[in-house]
């Protein structure tokens, strides 16, 4: 009976140490999971920031339109006239008609080029495409 009591007492003495070890392992495992969760959260925030940056890059600049772009937006295509080997583009700006030769720089440094399905007007490196309709 004495041996059995001694074994129980020795076993009880070891029990608190093993409980502490188990508790330390659980705490360590919880800390590791918390660190992994934090790392995943930071990765998601980085992905969201990259996506927002990419979306911003796709948006057309709204406040960076120049005075020339505004001016080009006021031109309307009136018609295209071909005489002999020359093609002329007629534009309207307000009450004014402007005639330009295809591909040549004309009045106010404006150039008009007839392309497939459109007329591209340009000035100082800025351009605007005016669609052609079937009647031309």
Short mmCIF file of C-alpha atoms in Angstrom, two decimals:
data_model
loop_
_atom_site.label_atom_id
_atom_site.label_comp_id
_atom_site.label_asym_id
_atom_site.label_seq_id
_atom_site.Cartn_x
_atom_site.Cartn_y
_atom_site.Cartn_z
CA UNK A 1 0.00 0.00 0.00
CA UNK A 2 2.88 2.31 0.75
CA UNK A 3 4.41 1.83 -2.69
CA UNK A 4 1.14 2.62 -4.30
CA UNK A 5 0.73 5.82 -2.23
CA UNK A 6 4.26 6.86 -3.06
CA UNK A 7 3.58 6.30 -6.76
CA UNK A 8 0.42 8.37 -6.57
CA UNK A 9 2.22 11.20 -4.75
CA UNK A 10 5.11 11.14 -7.27
CA UNK A 11 2.59 11.05 -10.12
CA UNK A 12 0.77 14.04 -8.66
CA UNK A 13 4.00 15.89 -8.34
CA UNK A 14 4.67 15.46 -12.06
CA UNK A 15 1.14 16.44 -13.04
CA UNK A 16 1.46 20.23 -12.48
CA UNK A 17 4.67 20.33 -14.56
CA UNK A 18 3.01 18.55 -17.46
CA UNK A 19 -0.03 20.87 -17.17
CA UNK A 20 2.30 23.86 -17.40
CA UNK A 21 4.05 22.36 -20.41
CA UNK A 22 0.71 21.69 -22.13
CA UNK A 23 -0.45 25.21 -21.29
CA UNK A 24 2.78 26.67 -22.73
CA UNK A 25 2.31 24.62 -25.92
CA UNK A 26 -1.29 25.80 -26.26
CA UNK A 27 -0.25 29.41 -25.71
CA UNK A 28 2.55 29.04 -28.24
CA UNK A 29 0.17 27.50 -30.77
CA UNK A 30 -2.37 30.28 -30.24
CA UNK A 31 0.32 32.94 -30.68
CA UNK A 32 1.46 31.26 -33.90
CA UNK A 33 -2.10 31.17 -35.26
CA UNK A 34 -2.56 34.80 -34.31
CA UNK A 35 0.65 35.72 -36.16
CA UNK A 36 -0.52 33.77 -39.24
CA UNK A 37 -3.89 35.53 -39.15
CA UNK A 38 -2.16 38.91 -38.89
CA UNK A 39 0.11 38.03 -41.82
CA UNK A 40 -2.91 37.05 -43.94
CA UNK A 41 -4.67 40.29 -42.99
CA UNK A 42 -1.64 42.32 -44.05
CA UNK A 43 -1.41 40.39 -47.34
CA UNK A 44 -5.08 41.15 -48.05
CA UNK A 45 -4.58 44.84 -47.26
CA UNK A 46 -1.63 44.89 -49.66
CA UNK A 47 -3.69 43.22 -52.40
CA UNK A 48 -6.51 45.71 -51.84
CA UNK A 49 -4.08 48.63 -52.03
CA UNK A 50 -2.56 47.26 -55.26
CA UNK A 51 -6.03 46.78 -56.76
CA UNK A 52 -7.05 50.34 -55.83
CA UNK A 53 -3.86 51.67 -57.37
CA UNK A 54 -4.48 49.70 -60.57
CA UNK A 55 -8.07 50.97 -60.74
CA UNK A 56 -6.88 54.56 -60.31
CA UNK A 57 -4.43 54.01 -63.17
CA UNK A 58 -7.29 52.95 -65.44
CA UNK A 59 -9.41 56.02 -64.82
CA UNK A 60 -9.04 58.77 -67.40
CA UNK A 61 -7.54 61.90 -65.94
CA UNK A 62 -10.42 64.29 -65.37
CA UNK A 63 -8.71 67.44 -64.21
CA UNK A 64 -5.69 67.12 -66.47
CA UNK A 65 -7.49 67.91 -69.72
CA UNK A 66 -5.79 70.78 -71.43
CA UNK A 67 -7.16 73.85 -73.09
CA UNK A 68 -6.33 72.30 -76.48
CA UNK A 69 -8.40 69.20 -75.66
CA UNK A 70 -11.33 71.46 -74.77
CA UNK A 71 -10.89 73.33 -78.04
CA UNK A 72 -10.72 70.13 -80.12
CA UNK A 73 -13.99 69.03 -78.51
CA UNK A 74 -15.73 72.07 -80.04
CA UNK A 75 -15.04 71.01 -83.65
CA UNK A 76 -17.72 69.19 -85.62
CA UNK A 77 -17.22 67.32 -88.86
CA UNK A 78 -19.27 68.90 -91.65
CA UNK A 79 -18.01 66.90 -94.60
CA UNK A 80 -15.23 65.46 -96.70
CA UNK A 81 -14.74 66.73 -100.24
CA UNK A 82 -12.49 65.03 -102.78
CA UNK A 83 -11.43 67.10 -105.79
CA UNK A 84 -9.07 65.46 -108.25
CA UNK A 85 -6.24 64.02 -106.17
CA UNK A 86 -6.87 66.17 -103.08
CA UNK A 87 -9.17 65.49 -100.16
CA UNK A 88 -10.45 68.34 -98.05
CA UNK A 89 -12.01 68.06 -94.61
CA UNK A 90 -14.58 70.69 -93.64
CA UNK A 91 -15.03 71.34 -89.92
CA UNK A 92 -17.34 73.63 -88.00
CA UNK A 93 -16.40 75.53 -84.87
CA UNK A 94 -19.35 77.59 -83.76
CA UNK A 95 -20.43 79.67 -86.78
CA UNK A 96 -17.07 79.29 -88.49
CA UNK A 97 -16.27 76.74 -91.25
CA UNK A 98 -12.69 75.55 -91.54
CA UNK A 99 -11.35 73.71 -94.60
CA UNK A 100 -8.24 71.58 -94.18
CA UNK A 101 -6.33 69.42 -96.64
CA UNK A 102 -6.07 65.80 -95.62
CA UNK A 103 -2.78 65.13 -93.81
CA UNK A 104 -1.51 68.71 -94.06
CA UNK A 105 -1.22 71.26 -91.31
CA UNK A 106 -3.62 74.10 -91.87
CA UNK A 107 -5.17 77.05 -90.09
CA UNK A 108 -4.38 77.43 -86.37
CA UNK A 109 -1.86 74.57 -86.65
CA UNK A 110 -4.78 72.19 -87.02
CA UNK A 111 -4.35 68.96 -88.97
CA UNK A 112 -7.05 66.59 -90.22
CA UNK A 113 -6.38 63.04 -91.38
CA UNK A 114 -9.01 60.82 -92.95
CA UNK A 115 -8.64 57.31 -91.58
CA UNK A 116 -10.75 54.19 -91.75
CA UNK A 117 -14.12 55.11 -90.27
CA UNK A 118 -12.97 58.39 -88.72
CA UNK A 119 -11.30 61.74 -89.18
CA UNK A 120 -8.56 62.50 -86.67
CA UNK A 121 -8.05 66.17 -85.93
CA UNK A 122 -4.91 67.13 -84.07
CA UNK A 123 -3.13 70.16 -82.74
CA UNK A 124 0.14 70.36 -80.80
CA UNK A 125 0.22 66.62 -80.11
CA UNK A 126 -3.38 66.43 -78.87
CA UNK A 127 -6.00 64.72 -80.99
CA UNK A 128 -9.68 63.89 -81.23
CA UNK A 129 -11.35 61.33 -83.47
CA UNK A 130 -14.56 62.29 -85.26
CA UNK A 131 -16.53 59.27 -86.53
CA UNK A 132 -17.54 59.08 -90.18
CA UNK A 133 -21.13 58.31 -91.03
CA UNK A 134 -22.33 56.32 -94.03
CA UNK A 135 -23.24 59.37 -96.09
CA UNK A 136 -19.56 60.33 -96.61
#
